[in-house]
Amino acid sequence: MPDARPNDILPDARPDNWVDRYAPDRIRPWLKLGRFDRPTGIWLLMLPGWQGAALAASMAGTWPDLLLLAKIFAGAALMRAAGCAYNDIVDRDLDAQVTRTAGRPVASGRISVRQAWAFIVACSLAAALILFTLPPLAIALGIASLLLVAAYPFMKRITWWPQAWLGLTFNWGALLGFAAATGSLELPAYLLYAAGLFWTLGYDTIYAVQDMEDDALAGIRSSARRLGRRAPRAVLGFYVLAFALALACAFAARLGPLFLPLAAGYGVHLSRQAARLDLDDPAGALGLFRSNALAGLFLFAALVAGQFGQGLWGGGGL
């Protein structure tokens, strides 16, 4: 079994990640450019899309379309890769000043800016082929998301809340997934999007705890730096809002009562993250951040389960 070279493994990647262990040397920098050695981001970009598709299906009293879920997964992986490469181009000078990011392919010079742009174009074209198989509204939403993606790397330079902008960006899939399933948008989809915004604001604040010292030296703004010692309480507040809006979404969609037990698991998971956040433990913060893939799966499962029992509880679900 091949071993990864320790000096090649980036600080926020698992030591046993598949890219460092198995990928050939010649393609390893490209996979790292797309963050395939750190797949949590794919899950966090994909899950709002899955949730939107599940919400639409449950409102119709059926199961999510497996082909649509597969398209959302592939599109999320490709667009996350393209977005990360774009972010690395814009932030290459800042990344070189932060310990966790200094080894990234563009900042370290392993991949040139021109090569990174070619990577972005290739990933974007592949994602576009998937997008154009969806209904017109979903296509329009996918194109509109590029504005959010393009602006994101600059947010850390102009606001203390780039994590909120990431929330707007990463959870756009909730609208797109719903529109892909129905060809339209309704109030429950907007509530799910709002819930996701606060979920991301919480988990990306946790993620930013890793870089608080380096960010201060480099002049990079983040919600973690802005909040300081209040960050754990603020994260709890963000998560309470995320949970409340998820409940509001289920109520507006008239989902069945089976939504509630799995949604409770989602809420408990989020509250435990906030309780365990320690600003003096960056490694622990990374572990909490990664656990949000499971949190998102709880909500996805709750939305799927909401198709059962519709018409109960006063004739309209919850």
PDB file of C-alpha atoms in Angstrom:
ATOM      1  CA  MET A   1       0.000   0.000   0.000  1.00  0.00           C
ATOM      2  CA  PRO A   2       1.581   3.341  -1.029  1.00  0.00           C
ATOM      3  CA  ASP A   3       2.199   5.932   1.641  1.00  0.00           C
ATOM      4  CA  ALA A   4       1.681   9.663   1.277  1.00  0.00           C
ATOM      5  CA  ARG A   5       4.731  11.826   1.697  1.00  0.00           C
ATOM      6  CA  PRO A   6       4.116  13.715   4.968  1.00  0.00           C
ATOM      7  CA  ASN A   7       5.398  17.031   3.623  1.00  0.00           C
ATOM      8  CA  ASP A   8       2.837  16.928   0.807  1.00  0.00           C
ATOM      9  CA  ILE A   9      -0.219  16.562   3.024  1.00  0.00           C
ATOM     10  CA  LEU A  10      -1.944  19.917   3.556  1.00  0.00           C
ATOM     11  CA  PRO A  11      -2.770  20.798   7.183  1.00  0.00           C
ATOM     12  CA  ASP A  12      -6.564  20.588   6.817  1.00  0.00           C
ATOM     13  CA  ALA A  13      -6.533  17.284   4.899  1.00  0.00           C
ATOM     14  CA  ARG A  14      -6.807  13.950   6.672  1.00  0.00           C
ATOM     15  CA  PRO A  15      -3.435  12.121   6.845  1.00  0.00           C
ATOM     16  CA  ASP A  16      -5.059   9.093   5.179  1.00  0.00           C
ATOM     17  CA  ASN A  17      -6.861  11.005   2.431  1.00  0.00           C
ATOM     18  CA  TRP A  18      -7.056   9.132  -0.880  1.00  0.00           C
ATOM     19  CA  VAL A  19      -5.310  11.811  -2.959  1.00  0.00           C
ATOM     20  CA  ASP A  20      -2.083  11.707  -0.952  1.00  0.00           C
ATOM     21  CA  ARG A  21      -2.160   7.949  -0.555  1.00  0.00           C
ATOM     22  CA  TYR A  22      -3.075   6.758  -4.022  1.00  0.00           C
ATOM     23  CA  ALA A  23      -3.065   9.500  -6.675  1.00  0.00           C
ATOM     24  CA  PRO A  24      -0.083   9.566  -9.072  1.00  0.00           C
ATOM     25  CA  ASP A  25       2.370  12.394  -8.435  1.00  0.00           C
ATOM     26  CA  ARG A  26       1.639  14.090 -11.752  1.00  0.00           C
ATOM     27  CA  ILE A  27      -2.060  14.622 -11.023  1.00  0.00           C
ATOM     28  CA  ARG A  28      -1.877  15.087  -7.251  1.00  0.00           C
ATOM     29  CA  PRO A  29      -1.484  18.910  -7.402  1.00  0.00           C
ATOM     30  CA  TRP A  30      -4.535  19.146  -9.684  1.00  0.00           C
ATOM     31  CA  LEU A  31      -6.658  17.103  -7.331  1.00  0.00           C
ATOM     32  CA  LYS A  32      -5.503  19.296  -4.465  1.00  0.00           C
ATOM     33  CA  LEU A  33      -6.341  22.397  -6.485  1.00  0.00           C
ATOM     34  CA  GLY A  34      -9.924  21.108  -6.617  1.00  0.00           C
ATOM     35  CA  ARG A  35      -9.764  20.143  -2.908  1.00  0.00           C
ATOM     36  CA  PHE A  36     -10.473  16.488  -3.657  1.00  0.00           C
ATOM     37  CA  ASP A  37      -8.170  15.645  -0.762  1.00  0.00           C
ATOM     38  CA  ARG A  38     -10.682  17.468   1.471  1.00  0.00           C
ATOM     39  CA  PRO A  39     -14.100  16.175   0.397  1.00  0.00           C
ATOM     40  CA  THR A  40     -16.104  17.770   3.229  1.00  0.00           C
ATOM     41  CA  GLY A  41     -16.652  20.835   1.068  1.00  0.00           C
ATOM     42  CA  ILE A  42     -18.243  18.720  -1.653  1.00  0.00           C
ATOM     43  CA  TRP A  43     -20.732  17.375   0.868  1.00  0.00           C
ATOM     44  CA  LEU A  44     -21.508  20.846   2.187  1.00  0.00           C
ATOM     45  CA  LEU A  45     -22.119  22.212  -1.300  1.00  0.00           C
ATOM     46  CA  MET A  46     -24.078  19.147  -2.430  1.00  0.00           C
ATOM     47  CA  LEU A  47     -26.338  18.651   0.588  1.00  0.00           C
ATOM     48  CA  PRO A  48     -28.430  21.841   0.206  1.00  0.00           C
ATOM     49  CA  GLY A  49     -29.187  20.717  -3.359  1.00  0.00           C
ATOM     50  CA  TRP A  50     -30.189  17.274  -2.126  1.00  0.00           C
ATOM     51  CA  GLN A  51     -32.287  18.875   0.581  1.00  0.00           C
ATOM     52  CA  GLY A  52     -34.074  21.083  -1.946  1.00  0.00           C
ATOM     53  CA  ALA A  53     -34.815  18.081  -4.152  1.00  0.00           C
ATOM     54  CA  ALA A  54     -36.003  16.056  -1.133  1.00  0.00           C
ATOM     55  CA  LEU A  55     -38.258  18.895   0.013  1.00  0.00           C
ATOM     56  CA  ALA A  56     -39.888  19.110  -3.418  1.00  0.00           C
ATOM     57  CA  ALA A  57     -40.365  15.338  -3.572  1.00  0.00           C
ATOM     58  CA  SER A  58     -41.900  15.117  -0.105  1.00  0.00           C
ATOM     59  CA  MET A  59     -44.305  17.943  -0.882  1.00  0.00           C
ATOM     60  CA  ALA A  60     -45.418  15.815  -3.839  1.00  0.00           C
ATOM     61  CA  GLY A  61     -45.633  12.706  -1.639  1.00  0.00           C
ATOM     62  CA  THR A  62     -42.876  10.785  -3.384  1.00  0.00           C
ATOM     63  CA  TRP A  63     -39.183   9.863  -3.200  1.00  0.00           C
ATOM     64  CA  PRO A  64     -36.400  12.126  -4.535  1.00  0.00           C
ATOM     65  CA  ASP A  65     -35.357  11.427  -8.130  1.00  0.00           C
ATOM     66  CA  LEU A  66     -32.125   9.421  -7.894  1.00  0.00           C
ATOM     67  CA  LEU A  67     -30.890  10.702 -11.252  1.00  0.00           C
ATOM     68  CA  LEU A  68     -31.397  14.282 -10.091  1.00  0.00           C
ATOM     69  CA  LEU A  69     -29.480  13.545  -6.874  1.00  0.00           C
ATOM     70  CA  ALA A  70     -26.628  12.113  -8.956  1.00  0.00           C
ATOM     71  CA  LYS A  71     -26.581  15.222 -11.145  1.00  0.00           C
ATOM     72  CA  ILE A  72     -26.483  17.451  -8.066  1.00  0.00           C
ATOM     73  CA  PHE A  73     -23.583  15.444  -6.640  1.00  0.00           C
ATOM     74  CA  ALA A  74     -21.548  15.626  -9.856  1.00  0.00           C
ATOM     75  CA  GLY A  75     -22.322  19.301 -10.376  1.00  0.00           C
ATOM     76  CA  ALA A  76     -21.378  20.147  -6.798  1.00  0.00           C
ATOM     77  CA  ALA A  77     -18.056  18.293  -7.055  1.00  0.00           C
ATOM     78  CA  LEU A  78     -17.172  20.070 -10.293  1.00  0.00           C
ATOM     79  CA  MET A  79     -18.256  23.553  -9.222  1.00  0.00           C
ATOM     80  CA  ARG A  80     -16.617  23.227  -5.827  1.00  0.00           C
ATOM     81  CA  ALA A  81     -13.384  22.311  -7.616  1.00  0.00           C
ATOM     82  CA  ALA A  82     -13.713  25.284  -9.964  1.00  0.00           C
ATOM     83  CA  GLY A  83     -14.625  27.629  -7.105  1.00  0.00           C
ATOM     84  CA  CYS A  84     -11.674  26.513  -4.992  1.00  0.00           C
ATOM     85  CA  ALA A  85      -9.266  27.035  -7.889  1.00  0.00           C
ATOM     86  CA  TYR A  86     -10.700  30.515  -8.488  1.00  0.00           C
ATOM     87  CA  ASN A  87     -10.415  31.296  -4.789  1.00  0.00           C
ATOM     88  CA  ASP A  88      -6.769  30.134  -4.837  1.00  0.00           C
ATOM     89  CA  ILE A  89      -5.967  32.423  -7.778  1.00  0.00           C
ATOM     90  CA  VAL A  90      -7.496  35.467  -6.086  1.00  0.00           C
ATOM     91  CA  ASP A  91      -6.029  34.657  -2.658  1.00  0.00           C
ATOM     92  CA  ARG A  92      -2.606  33.367  -3.699  1.00  0.00           C
ATOM     93  CA  ASP A  93      -0.735  36.216  -1.967  1.00  0.00           C
ATOM     94  CA  LEU A  94      -2.805  35.953   1.221  1.00  0.00           C
ATOM     95  CA  ASP A  95      -2.596  32.148   1.223  1.00  0.00           C
ATOM     96  CA  ALA A  96       1.203  32.360   1.194  1.00  0.00           C
ATOM     97  CA  GLN A  97       1.041  34.224   4.536  1.00  0.00           C
ATOM     98  CA  VAL A  98      -1.158  31.676   6.356  1.00  0.00           C
ATOM     99  CA  THR A  99       0.365  28.442   7.621  1.00  0.00           C
ATOM    100  CA  ARG A 100      -2.655  26.289   6.762  1.00  0.00           C
ATOM    101  CA  THR A 101      -2.877  27.520   3.165  1.00  0.00           C
ATOM    102  CA  ALA A 102       0.742  28.224   2.189  1.00  0.00           C
ATOM    103  CA  GLY A 103       1.140  24.774   0.624  1.00  0.00           C
ATOM    104  CA  ARG A 104      -1.827  25.084  -1.731  1.00  0.00           C
ATOM    105  CA  PRO A 105      -0.838  24.444  -5.367  1.00  0.00           C
ATOM    106  CA  VAL A 106      -1.134  28.027  -6.644  1.00  0.00           C
ATOM    107  CA  ALA A 107       0.290  29.733  -3.558  1.00  0.00           C
ATOM    108  CA  SER A 108       3.239  27.316  -3.519  1.00  0.00           C
ATOM    109  CA  GLY A 109       3.864  27.637  -7.265  1.00  0.00           C
ATOM    110  CA  ARG A 110       3.182  23.994  -8.139  1.00  0.00           C
ATOM    111  CA  ILE A 111       0.427  25.119 -10.495  1.00  0.00           C
ATOM    112  CA  SER A 112       0.608  28.403 -12.394  1.00  0.00           C
ATOM    113  CA  VAL A 113      -2.215  30.924 -12.538  1.00  0.00           C
ATOM    114  CA  ARG A 114      -2.730  30.170 -16.243  1.00  0.00           C
ATOM    115  CA  GLN A 115      -2.956  26.448 -15.552  1.00  0.00           C
ATOM    116  CA  ALA A 116      -5.434  27.075 -12.732  1.00  0.00           C
ATOM    117  CA  TRP A 117      -7.645  29.098 -15.090  1.00  0.00           C
ATOM    118  CA  ALA A 118      -7.608  26.203 -17.567  1.00  0.00           C
ATOM    119  CA  PHE A 119      -8.702  23.893 -14.744  1.00  0.00           C
ATOM    120  CA  ILE A 120     -11.580  26.253 -13.901  1.00  0.00           C
ATOM    121  CA  VAL A 121     -12.759  26.359 -17.504  1.00  0.00           C
ATOM    122  CA  ALA A 122     -12.666  22.560 -17.830  1.00  0.00           C
ATOM    123  CA  CYS A 123     -14.619  21.987 -14.600  1.00  0.00           C
ATOM    124  CA  SER A 124     -17.138  24.706 -15.442  1.00  0.00           C
ATOM    125  CA  LEU A 125     -17.817  23.325 -18.916  1.00  0.00           C
ATOM    126  CA  ALA A 126     -18.389  19.850 -17.501  1.00  0.00           C
ATOM    127  CA  ALA A 127     -20.765  21.285 -14.887  1.00  0.00           C
ATOM    128  CA  ALA A 128     -22.585  23.254 -17.587  1.00  0.00           C
ATOM    129  CA  LEU A 129     -23.298  20.041 -19.491  1.00  0.00           C
ATOM    130  CA  ILE A 130     -25.119  18.782 -16.397  1.00  0.00           C
ATOM    131  CA  LEU A 131     -26.870  22.088 -15.688  1.00  0.00           C
ATOM    132  CA  PHE A 132     -28.366  22.317 -19.174  1.00  0.00           C
ATOM    133  CA  THR A 133     -30.224  19.033 -18.674  1.00  0.00           C
ATOM    134  CA  LEU A 134     -32.368  20.741 -15.984  1.00  0.00           C
ATOM    135  CA  PRO A 135     -35.531  22.883 -16.299  1.00  0.00           C
ATOM    136  CA  PRO A 136     -35.128  26.537 -17.422  1.00  0.00           C
ATOM    137  CA  LEU A 137     -35.530  28.056 -13.945  1.00  0.00           C
ATOM    138  CA  ALA A 138     -32.846  25.752 -12.540  1.00  0.00           C
ATOM    139  CA  ILE A 139     -30.534  26.717 -15.417  1.00  0.00           C
ATOM    140  CA  ALA A 140     -31.118  30.418 -14.679  1.00  0.00           C
ATOM    141  CA  LEU A 141     -30.396  29.862 -10.988  1.00  0.00           C
ATOM    142  CA  GLY A 142     -27.208  27.983 -11.823  1.00  0.00           C
ATOM    143  CA  ILE A 143     -25.965  30.832 -13.998  1.00  0.00           C
ATOM    144  CA  ALA A 144     -26.933  33.422 -11.373  1.00  0.00           C
ATOM    145  CA  SER A 145     -24.892  31.568  -8.754  1.00  0.00           C
ATOM    146  CA  LEU A 146     -21.721  32.522 -10.622  1.00  0.00           C
ATOM    147  CA  LEU A 147     -22.102  36.088  -9.332  1.00  0.00           C
ATOM    148  CA  LEU A 148     -22.022  34.849  -5.749  1.00  0.00           C
ATOM    149  CA  VAL A 149     -19.043  32.599  -6.477  1.00  0.00           C
ATOM    150  CA  ALA A 150     -17.120  35.384  -8.229  1.00  0.00           C
ATOM    151  CA  ALA A 151     -17.573  37.820  -5.346  1.00  0.00           C
ATOM    152  CA  TYR A 152     -16.810  35.432  -2.479  1.00  0.00           C
ATOM    153  CA  PRO A 153     -12.968  35.598  -2.403  1.00  0.00           C
ATOM    154  CA  PHE A 154     -13.113  39.376  -2.033  1.00  0.00           C
ATOM    155  CA  MET A 155     -15.473  39.351   0.960  1.00  0.00           C
ATOM    156  CA  LYS A 156     -12.698  38.680   3.471  1.00  0.00           C
ATOM    157  CA  ARG A 157     -11.112  41.954   2.344  1.00  0.00           C
ATOM    158  CA  ILE A 158     -14.200  44.164   2.736  1.00  0.00           C
ATOM    159  CA  THR A 159     -16.350  42.646   5.502  1.00  0.00           C
ATOM    160  CA  TRP A 160     -15.954  40.816   8.795  1.00  0.00           C
ATOM    161  CA  TRP A 161     -18.660  38.404   7.629  1.00  0.00           C
ATOM    162  CA  PRO A 162     -17.361  36.493   4.578  1.00  0.00           C
ATOM    163  CA  GLN A 163     -18.915  33.426   6.201  1.00  0.00           C
ATOM    164  CA  ALA A 164     -22.370  34.943   5.612  1.00  0.00           C
ATOM    165  CA  TRP A 165     -21.574  35.385   1.921  1.00  0.00           C
ATOM    166  CA  LEU A 166     -20.430  31.770   1.795  1.00  0.00           C
ATOM    167  CA  GLY A 167     -23.813  30.872   3.266  1.00  0.00           C
ATOM    168  CA  LEU A 168     -25.575  32.694   0.438  1.00  0.00           C
ATOM    169  CA  THR A 169     -23.346  30.893  -2.060  1.00  0.00           C
ATOM    170  CA  PHE A 170     -23.187  27.333  -0.733  1.00  0.00           C
ATOM    171  CA  ASN A 171     -26.914  27.079  -0.039  1.00  0.00           C
ATOM    172  CA  TRP A 172     -28.010  28.343  -3.446  1.00  0.00           C
ATOM    173  CA  GLY A 173     -28.324  24.656  -4.266  1.00  0.00           C
ATOM    174  CA  ALA A 174     -31.420  24.454  -2.045  1.00  0.00           C
ATOM    175  CA  LEU A 175     -33.222  26.734  -4.495  1.00  0.00           C
ATOM    176  CA  LEU A 176     -31.666  25.057  -7.513  1.00  0.00           C
ATOM    177  CA  GLY A 177     -32.495  21.550  -6.304  1.00  0.00           C
ATOM    178  CA  PHE A 178     -36.112  22.491  -5.617  1.00  0.00           C
ATOM    179  CA  ALA A 179     -36.427  24.242  -8.988  1.00  0.00           C
ATOM    180  CA  ALA A 180     -34.818  21.283 -10.769  1.00  0.00           C
ATOM    181  CA  ALA A 181     -37.459  18.982  -9.275  1.00  0.00           C
ATOM    182  CA  THR A 182     -40.494  21.226  -9.773  1.00  0.00           C
ATOM    183  CA  GLY A 183     -39.638  23.907 -12.336  1.00  0.00           C
ATOM    184  CA  SER A 184     -40.710  26.557  -9.816  1.00  0.00           C
ATOM    185  CA  LEU A 185     -39.933  28.061  -6.407  1.00  0.00           C
ATOM    186  CA  GLU A 186     -42.219  28.192  -3.368  1.00  0.00           C
ATOM    187  CA  LEU A 187     -42.025  29.563   0.182  1.00  0.00           C
ATOM    188  CA  PRO A 188     -40.664  26.323   1.748  1.00  0.00           C
ATOM    189  CA  ALA A 189     -37.659  26.453  -0.608  1.00  0.00           C
ATOM    190  CA  TYR A 190     -36.851  30.013   0.465  1.00  0.00           C
ATOM    191  CA  LEU A 191     -37.121  29.024   4.134  1.00  0.00           C
ATOM    192  CA  LEU A 192     -34.785  26.073   3.541  1.00  0.00           C
ATOM    193  CA  TYR A 193     -32.327  28.438   1.856  1.00  0.00           C
ATOM    194  CA  ALA A 194     -32.467  30.801   4.848  1.00  0.00           C
ATOM    195  CA  ALA A 195     -31.940  27.878   7.228  1.00  0.00           C
ATOM    196  CA  GLY A 196     -28.883  26.833   5.263  1.00  0.00           C
ATOM    197  CA  LEU A 197     -27.463  30.341   5.353  1.00  0.00           C
ATOM    198  CA  PHE A 198     -27.341  30.292   9.173  1.00  0.00           C
ATOM    199  CA  TRP A 199     -26.076  26.700   9.187  1.00  0.00           C
ATOM    200  CA  THR A 200     -23.134  27.758   7.013  1.00  0.00           C
ATOM    201  CA  LEU A 201     -22.545  30.890   9.058  1.00  0.00           C
ATOM    202  CA  GLY A 202     -22.151  28.617  12.073  1.00  0.00           C
ATOM    203  CA  TYR A 203     -19.933  25.917  10.595  1.00  0.00           C
ATOM    204  CA  ASP A 204     -17.705  28.306   8.651  1.00  0.00           C
ATOM    205  CA  THR A 205     -17.177  30.392  11.778  1.00  0.00           C
ATOM    206  CA  ILE A 206     -15.975  27.164  13.404  1.00  0.00           C
ATOM    207  CA  TYR A 207     -13.696  26.561  10.404  1.00  0.00           C
ATOM    208  CA  ALA A 208     -12.246  30.081  10.653  1.00  0.00           C
ATOM    209  CA  VAL A 209     -11.137  29.414  14.243  1.00  0.00           C
ATOM    210  CA  GLN A 210      -8.175  27.507  12.759  1.00  0.00           C
ATOM    211  CA  ASP A 211      -6.677  30.662  11.241  1.00  0.00           C
ATOM    212  CA  MET A 212      -7.426  33.386  13.779  1.00  0.00           C
ATOM    213  CA  GLU A 213      -3.779  34.201  14.575  1.00  0.00           C
ATOM    214  CA  ASP A 214      -2.509  34.037  10.988  1.00  0.00           C
ATOM    215  CA  ASP A 215      -5.541  35.927   9.708  1.00  0.00           C
ATOM    216  CA  ALA A 216      -4.827  38.737  12.167  1.00  0.00           C
ATOM    217  CA  LEU A 217      -1.233  38.999  10.952  1.00  0.00           C
ATOM    218  CA  ALA A 218      -2.293  38.950   7.288  1.00  0.00           C
ATOM    219  CA  GLY A 219      -5.187  41.372   7.790  1.00  0.00           C
ATOM    220  CA  ILE A 220      -7.817  38.816   6.763  1.00  0.00           C
ATOM    221  CA  ARG A 221     -11.280  39.391   8.191  1.00  0.00           C
ATOM    222  CA  SER A 222     -13.559  36.627   9.462  1.00  0.00           C
ATOM    223  CA  SER A 223     -16.545  36.150  11.722  1.00  0.00           C
ATOM    224  CA  ALA A 224     -14.328  34.187  14.138  1.00  0.00           C
ATOM    225  CA  ARG A 225     -11.990  37.166  14.535  1.00  0.00           C
ATOM    226  CA  ARG A 226     -14.886  39.594  14.841  1.00  0.00           C
ATOM    227  CA  LEU A 227     -16.648  37.540  17.490  1.00  0.00           C
ATOM    228  CA  GLY A 228     -13.537  36.525  19.448  1.00  0.00           C
ATOM    229  CA  ARG A 229     -14.427  34.810  22.709  1.00  0.00           C
ATOM    230  CA  ARG A 230     -18.123  35.217  21.939  1.00  0.00           C
ATOM    231  CA  ALA A 231     -17.809  32.850  18.967  1.00  0.00           C
ATOM    232  CA  PRO A 232     -19.159  29.679  20.678  1.00  0.00           C
ATOM    233  CA  ARG A 233     -22.295  31.518  21.861  1.00  0.00           C
ATOM    234  CA  ALA A 234     -22.726  33.135  18.458  1.00  0.00           C
ATOM    235  CA  VAL A 235     -22.396  29.776  16.706  1.00  0.00           C
ATOM    236  CA  LEU A 236     -25.110  28.412  18.989  1.00  0.00           C
ATOM    237  CA  GLY A 237     -27.307  31.362  18.053  1.00  0.00           C
ATOM    238  CA  PHE A 238     -26.709  30.790  14.334  1.00  0.00           C
ATOM    239  CA  TYR A 239     -27.571  27.122  14.739  1.00  0.00           C
ATOM    240  CA  VAL A 240     -30.769  27.889  16.692  1.00  0.00           C
ATOM    241  CA  LEU A 241     -31.884  30.084  13.800  1.00  0.00           C
ATOM    242  CA  ALA A 242     -30.946  27.370  11.285  1.00  0.00           C
ATOM    243  CA  PHE A 243     -33.017  24.811  13.197  1.00  0.00           C
ATOM    244  CA  ALA A 244     -35.984  27.151  13.653  1.00  0.00           C
ATOM    245  CA  LEU A 245     -36.045  28.006   9.952  1.00  0.00           C
ATOM    246  CA  ALA A 246     -35.827  24.305   9.046  1.00  0.00           C
ATOM    247  CA  LEU A 247     -38.910  23.704  11.208  1.00  0.00           C
ATOM    248  CA  ALA A 248     -40.646  26.648   9.552  1.00  0.00           C
ATOM    249  CA  CYS A 249     -39.809  25.140   6.167  1.00  0.00           C
ATOM    250  CA  ALA A 250     -41.352  21.808   7.171  1.00  0.00           C
ATOM    251  CA  PHE A 251     -44.466  23.527   8.524  1.00  0.00           C
ATOM    252  CA  ALA A 252     -44.902  25.634   5.380  1.00  0.00           C
ATOM    253  CA  ALA A 253     -44.439  22.512   3.238  1.00  0.00           C
ATOM    254  CA  ARG A 254     -46.970  20.608   5.388  1.00  0.00           C
ATOM    255  CA  LEU A 255     -44.576  17.732   5.850  1.00  0.00           C
ATOM    256  CA  GLY A 256     -45.605  14.716   7.871  1.00  0.00           C
ATOM    257  CA  PRO A 257     -44.651  14.137  11.539  1.00  0.00           C
ATOM    258  CA  LEU A 258     -41.830  11.719  10.693  1.00  0.00           C
ATOM    259  CA  PHE A 259     -39.823  14.812   9.796  1.00  0.00           C
ATOM    260  CA  LEU A 260     -39.492  15.640  13.494  1.00  0.00           C
ATOM    261  CA  PRO A 261     -37.371  12.784  14.948  1.00  0.00           C
ATOM    262  CA  LEU A 262     -34.660  13.143  12.309  1.00  0.00           C
ATOM    263  CA  ALA A 263     -34.824  16.923  12.490  1.00  0.00           C
ATOM    264  CA  ALA A 264     -34.256  16.565  16.235  1.00  0.00           C
ATOM    265  CA  GLY A 265     -31.050  14.662  15.445  1.00  0.00           C
ATOM    266  CA  TYR A 266     -30.009  17.590  13.256  1.00  0.00           C
ATOM    267  CA  GLY A 267     -30.661  20.048  16.084  1.00  0.00           C
ATOM    268  CA  VAL A 268     -28.821  17.970  18.692  1.00  0.00           C
ATOM    269  CA  HIS A 269     -25.830  17.578  16.380  1.00  0.00           C
ATOM    270  CA  LEU A 270     -25.609  21.334  15.856  1.00  0.00           C
ATOM    271  CA  SER A 271     -25.951  22.132  19.555  1.00  0.00           C
ATOM    272  CA  ARG A 272     -23.161  19.688  20.445  1.00  0.00           C
ATOM    273  CA  GLN A 273     -20.854  21.415  17.975  1.00  0.00           C
ATOM    274  CA  ALA A 274     -21.440  24.784  19.626  1.00  0.00           C
ATOM    275  CA  ALA A 275     -20.938  23.293  23.096  1.00  0.00           C
ATOM    276  CA  ARG A 276     -17.623  21.683  22.121  1.00  0.00           C
ATOM    277  CA  LEU A 277     -16.101  24.631  20.250  1.00  0.00           C
ATOM    278  CA  ASP A 278     -12.841  25.694  21.927  1.00  0.00           C
ATOM    279  CA  LEU A 279     -11.028  28.683  20.459  1.00  0.00           C
ATOM    280  CA  ASP A 280      -7.746  27.308  21.790  1.00  0.00           C
ATOM    281  CA  ASP A 281      -8.132  24.010  19.933  1.00  0.00           C
ATOM    282  CA  PRO A 282      -7.847  24.594  16.146  1.00  0.00           C
ATOM    283  CA  ALA A 283      -7.610  20.861  15.429  1.00  0.00           C
ATOM    284  CA  GLY A 284     -10.825  20.290  17.363  1.00  0.00           C
ATOM    285  CA  ALA A 285     -12.494  23.075  15.377  1.00  0.00           C
ATOM    286  CA  LEU A 286     -11.568  21.304  12.135  1.00  0.00           C
ATOM    287  CA  GLY A 287     -13.117  18.082  13.419  1.00  0.00           C
ATOM    288  CA  LEU A 288     -16.332  19.890  14.354  1.00  0.00           C
ATOM    289  CA  PHE A 289     -16.452  21.514  10.935  1.00  0.00           C
ATOM    290  CA  ARG A 290     -16.075  18.172   9.182  1.00  0.00           C
ATOM    291  CA  SER A 291     -18.935  16.698  11.208  1.00  0.00           C
ATOM    292  CA  ASN A 292     -21.378  18.976   9.408  1.00  0.00           C
ATOM    293  CA  ALA A 293     -21.624  16.484   6.558  1.00  0.00           C
ATOM    294  CA  LEU A 294     -23.477  14.248   9.028  1.00  0.00           C
ATOM    295  CA  ALA A 295     -25.584  17.169  10.233  1.00  0.00           C
ATOM    296  CA  GLY A 296     -26.664  17.926   6.672  1.00  0.00           C
ATOM    297  CA  LEU A 297     -27.516  14.265   6.074  1.00  0.00           C
ATOM    298  CA  PHE A 298     -29.781  14.340   9.146  1.00  0.00           C
ATOM    299  CA  LEU A 299     -31.773  17.208   7.641  1.00  0.00           C
ATOM    300  CA  PHE A 300     -31.853  15.545   4.218  1.00  0.00           C
ATOM    301  CA  ALA A 301     -33.204  12.341   5.773  1.00  0.00           C
ATOM    302  CA  ALA A 302     -35.773  14.350   7.759  1.00  0.00           C
ATOM    303  CA  LEU A 303     -37.011  16.021   4.581  1.00  0.00           C
ATOM    304  CA  VAL A 304     -37.290  12.645   2.834  1.00  0.00           C
ATOM    305  CA  ALA A 305     -39.219  11.215   5.797  1.00  0.00           C
ATOM    306  CA  GLY A 306     -41.580  14.192   5.694  1.00  0.00           C
ATOM    307  CA  GLN A 307     -43.445  12.603   2.776  1.00  0.00           C
ATOM    308  CA  PHE A 308     -45.025  10.113   5.202  1.00  0.00           C
ATOM    309  CA  GLY A 309     -48.077  11.082   7.193  1.00  0.00           C
ATOM    310  CA  GLN A 310     -49.001  14.154   5.201  1.00  0.00           C
ATOM    311  CA  GLY A 311     -52.561  15.084   5.958  1.00  0.00           C
ATOM    312  CA  LEU A 312     -52.173  14.233   9.647  1.00  0.00           C
ATOM    313  CA  TRP A 313     -51.979  16.785  12.422  1.00  0.00           C
ATOM    314  CA  GLY A 314     -54.900  18.986  11.544  1.00  0.00           C
ATOM    315  CA  GLY A 315     -55.258  17.957   7.905  1.00  0.00           C
ATOM    316  CA  GLY A 316     -52.025  19.547   6.723  1.00  0.00           C
ATOM    317  CA  GLY A 317     -48.950  17.817   7.996  1.00  0.00           C
ATOM    318  CA  LEU A 318     -46.995  19.402  10.845  1.00  0.00           C
TER     319      LEU A 318
END
